[in-house]
Amino acid sequence: MSTPEAWPIASAMLSLGNADPEAGVAQPLRDRWLADLTEVRGAGFDRVDLTDSWLHYGDLSAGQLADLRACLDEAALSAVSMSAIRRSVIDADAGDAHLAYLHRCIDAAAELGVGVVSAGLHRALTDEQRERLWFWTAVGHVDDPEDAEAWRRAVSRFRELGAHAENVGLLLSLELYEDTYLGSASSAVRLVEEIGSDAVGLNPDIGNLIRLPRPVEHWRELIEQTAPYANFWHVKNYARYEDPSTGLYSAVPAYLESGVIDYRTCIKVMAQAGFDGVVCVEHYGGDGLSMSAANRDYLHDRVLPAARGIEGTSRVRQMSSTAGAA
């Protein structure tokens, strides 16, 4: 168990666009990958989350994975986590394909030396969501809380993925996301407990819930309930406005230190719960990479040192926080 000061802080690849082989990238793929990774390194990061909005890692060939590893080495970046998003394993149409893709992501992560793979139950954005400035202002797919068979399928398939991850020395982390079986603290905790694997934990991305334009759980309740099960962590913040008398609720992206979520408190709650994993900084809109770098500095220079000496016992297995050091 290390102190919070040693937690690795990784940059998400959200702001770097789509560099996937199937995206019609104009320049040679290896050149594009190296340019993007070098840009991340230039922002002061030495660790990166392989967010699959940038590349579909589970679809890369062995040669492409080797090229990606070479680009990471050349950019002096360590890939410490992989986030596979919008690949719900209980999607009625694409669930089987998503399950197979996530298995391939786990194998790709093991090949690249990544320690944790994050997945979830959120679906592809709807047409209406894609048309909005902020996609979370439109309602997407909603998992039916009364569908016992879908719940059992989620438990079974995540248990299967967790066994695969454990077999190759990785962790699986399940990301909180609205209107899914991971859309509230109590439901997320129930799900991971029913899965019953110490290789499967939660990614308490409470920003995904706090930004919703409707009444939401308080950020402190969310983090306190999910922290004991956390083995990976997406962090981002939002400025939030609420006026229940008029029914007005709104949120826009903000720096970690200036949004409604108090990350100084969240860090202490996570440390007390025994968290000892990767922290991935994310941001939507504008210069997301620079915002992420500023958030990294806020955490590294001011917040994590303030939590020095706080220790706890996690309910799930943690990866070594020194893994992937560049």
Tab-separated table of N, CA and C in Angstrom, residues 92-172:
chain	number	residue	atom	x	y	z
A	92	ALA	N	-28.959	-5.573	-26.482
A	92	ALA	CA	-29.720	-6.642	-27.131
A	92	ALA	C	-29.204	-6.953	-28.530
A	93	ASP	N	-28.695	-5.954	-29.221
A	93	ASP	CA	-28.236	-6.150	-30.595
A	93	ASP	C	-26.743	-6.462	-30.681
A	94	ALA	N	-25.937	-5.773	-29.872
A	94	ALA	CA	-24.484	-5.870	-30.034
A	94	ALA	C	-23.773	-6.438	-28.808
A	95	GLY	N	-24.522	-6.943	-27.834
A	95	GLY	CA	-23.906	-7.412	-26.599
A	95	GLY	C	-22.882	-8.505	-26.800
A	96	ASP	N	-23.170	-9.468	-27.664
A	96	ASP	CA	-22.222	-10.556	-27.920
A	96	ASP	C	-20.945	-10.024	-28.550
A	97	ALA	N	-21.092	-9.113	-29.520
A	97	ALA	CA	-19.922	-8.521	-30.175
A	97	ALA	C	-19.116	-7.691	-29.189
A	98	HIS	N	-19.795	-6.971	-28.310
A	98	HIS	CA	-19.091	-6.165	-27.315
A	98	HIS	C	-18.332	-7.044	-26.328
A	99	LEU	N	-18.944	-8.147	-25.935
A	99	LEU	CA	-18.265	-9.074	-25.030
A	99	LEU	C	-16.988	-9.594	-25.676
A	100	ALA	N	-17.072	-10.007	-26.937
A	100	ALA	CA	-15.887	-10.506	-27.643
A	100	ALA	C	-14.833	-9.413	-27.776
A	101	TYR	N	-15.282	-8.185	-28.064
A	101	TYR	CA	-14.347	-7.060	-28.178
A	101	TYR	C	-13.618	-6.808	-26.860
A	102	LEU	N	-14.346	-6.847	-25.748
A	102	LEU	CA	-13.720	-6.600	-24.448
A	102	LEU	C	-12.720	-7.701	-24.101
A	103	HIS	N	-13.015	-8.919	-24.467
A	103	HIS	CA	-12.019	-9.984	-24.278
A	103	HIS	C	-10.746	-9.665	-25.066
A	104	ARG	N	-10.908	-9.173	-26.293
A	104	ARG	CA	-9.735	-8.813	-27.091
A	104	ARG	C	-9.008	-7.617	-26.498
A	105	CYS	N	-9.756	-6.686	-25.903
A	105	CYS	CA	-9.121	-5.546	-25.228
A	105	CYS	C	-8.267	-6.018	-24.053
A	106	ILE	N	-8.767	-6.973	-23.303
A	106	ILE	CA	-8.000	-7.505	-22.178
A	106	ILE	C	-6.699	-8.124	-22.675
A	107	ASP	N	-6.766	-8.875	-23.758
A	107	ASP	CA	-5.550	-9.458	-24.323
A	107	ASP	C	-4.597	-8.375	-24.831
A	108	ALA	N	-5.152	-7.340	-25.469
A	108	ALA	CA	-4.313	-6.243	-25.955
A	108	ALA	C	-3.665	-5.507	-24.791
A	109	ALA	N	-4.433	-5.293	-23.715
A	109	ALA	CA	-3.887	-4.624	-22.542
A	109	ALA	C	-2.738	-5.426	-21.939
A	110	ALA	N	-2.916	-6.734	-21.858
A	110	ALA	CA	-1.842	-7.580	-21.333
A	110	ALA	C	-0.608	-7.499	-22.223
A	111	GLU	N	-0.805	-7.462	-23.530
A	111	GLU	CA	0.308	-7.364	-24.474
A	111	GLU	C	1.066	-6.047	-24.312
A	112	LEU	N	0.331	-4.975	-23.976
A	112	LEU	CA	0.936	-3.650	-23.860
A	112	LEU	C	1.430	-3.343	-22.443
A	113	GLY	N	1.226	-4.262	-21.511
A	113	GLY	CA	1.684	-4.046	-20.150
A	113	GLY	C	0.771	-3.170	-19.322
A	114	VAL	N	-0.481	-3.035	-19.738
A	114	VAL	CA	-1.473	-2.248	-19.007
A	114	VAL	C	-1.988	-3.058	-17.819
A	115	GLY	N	-2.265	-2.390	-16.688
A	115	GLY	CA	-2.653	-3.120	-15.488
A	115	GLY	C	-4.131	-3.214	-15.208
A	116	VAL	N	-4.946	-2.334	-15.837
A	116	VAL	CA	-6.368	-2.314	-15.523
A	116	VAL	C	-7.147	-1.909	-16.764
A	117	VAL	N	-8.274	-2.596	-17.000
A	117	VAL	CA	-9.169	-2.277	-18.106
A	117	VAL	C	-10.496	-1.828	-17.523
A	118	SER	N	-10.962	-0.660	-17.974
A	118	SER	CA	-12.244	-0.125	-17.518
A	118	SER	C	-13.298	-0.350	-18.595
A	119	ALA	N	-14.464	-0.839	-18.173
A	119	ALA	CA	-15.580	-1.072	-19.077
A	119	ALA	C	-16.854	-0.587	-18.387
A	120	GLY	N	-17.978	-0.683	-19.084
A	120	GLY	CA	-19.217	-0.214	-18.475
A	120	GLY	C	-20.428	-0.754	-19.197
A	121	LEU	N	-21.577	-0.156	-18.915
A	121	LEU	CA	-22.830	-0.581	-19.529
A	121	LEU	C	-23.458	0.530	-20.368
A	122	HIS	N	-22.750	1.640	-20.592
A	122	HIS	CA	-23.313	2.708	-21.391
A	122	HIS	C	-23.253	2.361	-22.873
A	123	ARG	N	-24.259	2.853	-23.585
A	123	ARG	CA	-24.442	2.508	-24.996
A	123	ARG	C	-23.898	3.617	-25.893
A	124	ALA	N	-23.918	3.373	-27.194
A	124	ALA	CA	-23.550	4.398	-28.166
A	124	ALA	C	-24.489	5.594	-28.017
A	125	LEU	N	-23.966	6.791	-28.286
A	125	LEU	CA	-24.791	7.990	-28.220
A	125	LEU	C	-25.916	7.912	-29.248
A	126	THR	N	-27.078	8.417	-28.869
A	126	THR	CA	-28.192	8.505	-29.807
A	126	THR	C	-27.962	9.665	-30.768
A	127	ASP	N	-28.755	9.716	-31.838
A	127	ASP	CA	-28.646	10.833	-32.780
A	127	ASP	C	-28.872	12.157	-32.070
A	128	GLU	N	-29.856	12.201	-31.178
A	128	GLU	CA	-30.141	13.437	-30.455
A	128	GLU	C	-28.967	13.829	-29.565
A	129	GLN	N	-28.352	12.875	-28.894
A	129	GLN	CA	-27.207	13.192	-28.047
A	129	GLN	C	-26.040	13.739	-28.865
A	130	ARG	N	-25.809	13.165	-30.054
A	130	ARG	CA	-24.712	13.627	-30.899
A	130	ARG	C	-24.946	15.039	-31.418
A	131	GLU	N	-26.207	15.443	-31.522
A	131	GLU	CA	-26.521	16.777	-32.027
A	131	GLU	C	-26.396	17.858	-30.953
A	132	ARG	N	-26.402	17.474	-29.683
A	132	ARG	CA	-26.334	18.443	-28.593
A	132	ARG	C	-24.897	18.932	-28.379
A	133	LEU	N	-24.747	20.173	-27.902
A	133	LEU	CA	-23.428	20.668	-27.523
A	133	LEU	C	-22.837	19.780	-26.438
A	134	TRP	N	-23.658	19.470	-25.422
A	134	TRP	CA	-23.253	18.559	-24.356
A	134	TRP	C	-24.176	17.352	-24.393
A	135	PHE	N	-23.633	16.193	-24.745
A	135	PHE	CA	-24.478	15.020	-25.002
A	135	PHE	C	-25.296	14.595	-23.796
A	136	TRP	N	-24.828	14.911	-22.587
A	136	TRP	CA	-25.538	14.459	-21.384
A	136	TRP	C	-26.828	15.240	-21.134
A	137	THR	N	-27.108	16.269	-21.941
A	137	THR	CA	-28.364	17.001	-21.778
A	137	THR	C	-29.535	16.290	-22.455
A	138	ALA	N	-29.265	15.228	-23.212
A	138	ALA	CA	-30.327	14.413	-23.798
A	138	ALA	C	-30.268	13.021	-23.176
A	139	VAL	N	-31.415	12.423	-22.950
A	139	VAL	CA	-31.483	11.102	-22.332
A	139	VAL	C	-31.123	10.033	-23.363
A	140	GLY	N	-30.215	9.131	-22.989
A	140	GLY	CA	-29.853	8.017	-23.852
A	140	GLY	C	-30.588	6.750	-23.436
A	141	HIS	N	-29.960	5.622	-23.684
A	141	HIS	CA	-30.579	4.350	-23.307
A	141	HIS	C	-30.707	4.235	-21.789
A	142	VAL	N	-31.787	3.612	-21.345
A	142	VAL	CA	-32.025	3.392	-19.907
A	142	VAL	C	-32.166	1.888	-19.668
A	143	ASP	N	-31.279	1.325	-18.837
A	143	ASP	CA	-31.416	-0.078	-18.458
A	143	ASP	C	-32.666	-0.257	-17.601
A	144	ASP	N	-33.437	-1.288	-17.899
A	144	ASP	CA	-34.677	-1.556	-17.180
A	144	ASP	C	-34.363	-2.158	-15.809
A	145	PRO	N	-34.653	-1.434	-14.723
A	145	PRO	CA	-34.339	-1.961	-13.387
A	145	PRO	C	-35.147	-3.208	-13.024
A	146	GLU	N	-36.224	-3.468	-13.768
A	146	GLU	CA	-37.062	-4.631	-13.482
A	146	GLU	C	-36.678	-5.843	-14.328
A	147	ASP	N	-35.696	-5.699	-15.190
A	147	ASP	CA	-35.305	-6.793	-16.090
A	147	ASP	C	-34.277	-7.677	-15.402
A	148	ALA	N	-34.751	-8.676	-14.687
A	148	ALA	CA	-33.868	-9.547	-13.916
A	148	ALA	C	-32.911	-10.321	-14.810
A	149	GLU	N	-33.353	-10.683	-16.002
A	149	GLU	CA	-32.498	-11.442	-16.910
A	149	GLU	C	-31.331	-10.595	-17.406
A	150	ALA	N	-31.578	-9.321	-17.707
A	150	ALA	CA	-30.502	-8.431	-18.137
A	150	ALA	C	-29.497	-8.220	-17.008
A	151	TRP	N	-29.989	-8.094	-15.790
A	151	TRP	CA	-29.099	-7.958	-14.635
A	151	TRP	C	-28.216	-9.194	-14.488
A	152	ARG	N	-28.828	-10.363	-14.567
A	152	ARG	CA	-28.059	-11.608	-14.441
A	152	ARG	C	-27.015	-11.727	-15.560
A	153	ARG	N	-27.389	-11.264	-16.754
A	153	ARG	CA	-26.444	-11.310	-17.870
A	153	ARG	C	-25.260	-10.387	-17.605
A	154	ALA	N	-25.523	-9.207	-17.045
A	154	ALA	CA	-24.438	-8.286	-16.714
A	154	ALA	C	-23.495	-8.921	-15.688
A	155	VAL	N	-24.054	-9.524	-14.647
A	155	VAL	CA	-23.240	-10.174	-13.618
A	155	VAL	C	-22.403	-11.283	-14.238
A	156	SER	N	-23.045	-12.144	-15.034
A	156	SER	CA	-22.352	-13.293	-15.619
A	156	SER	C	-21.244	-12.862	-16.569
A	157	ARG	N	-21.532	-11.888	-17.419
A	157	ARG	CA	-20.541	-11.496	-18.423
A	157	ARG	C	-19.384	-10.717	-17.808
A	158	PHE	N	-19.645	-9.882	-16.833
A	158	PHE	CA	-18.544	-9.188	-16.162
A	158	PHE	C	-17.715	-10.171	-15.320
A	159	ARG	N	-18.372	-11.176	-14.758
A	159	ARG	CA	-17.628	-12.215	-14.032
A	159	ARG	C	-16.694	-12.955	-14.995
A	160	GLU	N	-17.198	-13.252	-16.183
A	160	GLU	CA	-16.388	-13.914	-17.218
A	160	GLU	C	-15.197	-13.042	-17.615
A	161	LEU	N	-15.439	-11.759	-17.839
A	161	LEU	CA	-14.360	-10.848	-18.203
A	161	LEU	C	-13.364	-10.690	-17.053
A	162	GLY	N	-13.872	-10.667	-15.829
A	162	GLY	CA	-12.986	-10.569	-14.672
A	162	GLY	C	-12.077	-11.772	-14.545
A	163	ALA	N	-12.622	-12.963	-14.819
A	163	ALA	CA	-11.794	-14.173	-14.768
A	163	ALA	C	-10.687	-14.122	-15.820
A	164	HIS	N	-11.024	-13.631	-17.001
A	164	HIS	CA	-10.025	-13.484	-18.067
A	164	HIS	C	-8.948	-12.493	-17.637
A	165	ALA	N	-9.396	-11.339	-17.112
A	165	ALA	CA	-8.439	-10.331	-16.664
A	165	ALA	C	-7.508	-10.892	-15.593
A	166	GLU	N	-8.085	-11.584	-14.629
A	166	GLU	CA	-7.272	-12.154	-13.551
A	166	GLU	C	-6.288	-13.178	-14.092
A	167	ASN	N	-6.706	-13.952	-15.089
A	167	ASN	CA	-5.849	-14.986	-15.657
A	167	ASN	C	-4.608	-14.409	-16.326
A	168	VAL	N	-4.723	-13.171	-16.857
A	168	VAL	CA	-3.568	-12.545	-17.512
A	168	VAL	C	-2.939	-11.462	-16.640
A	169	GLY	N	-3.329	-11.421	-15.360
A	169	GLY	CA	-2.686	-10.518	-14.412
A	169	GLY	C	-3.202	-9.098	-14.419
A	170	LEU	N	-4.450	-8.883	-14.859
A	170	LEU	CA	-5.041	-7.548	-14.921
A	170	LEU	C	-6.208	-7.416	-13.954
A	171	LEU	N	-6.673	-6.179	-13.802
A	171	LEU	CA	-7.897	-5.882	-13.083
A	171	LEU	C	-8.952	-5.395	-14.069
A	172	LEU	N	-10.219	-5.628	-13.739
A	172	LEU	CA	-11.340	-5.091	-14.497
A	172	LEU	C	-12.060	-4.081	-13.623
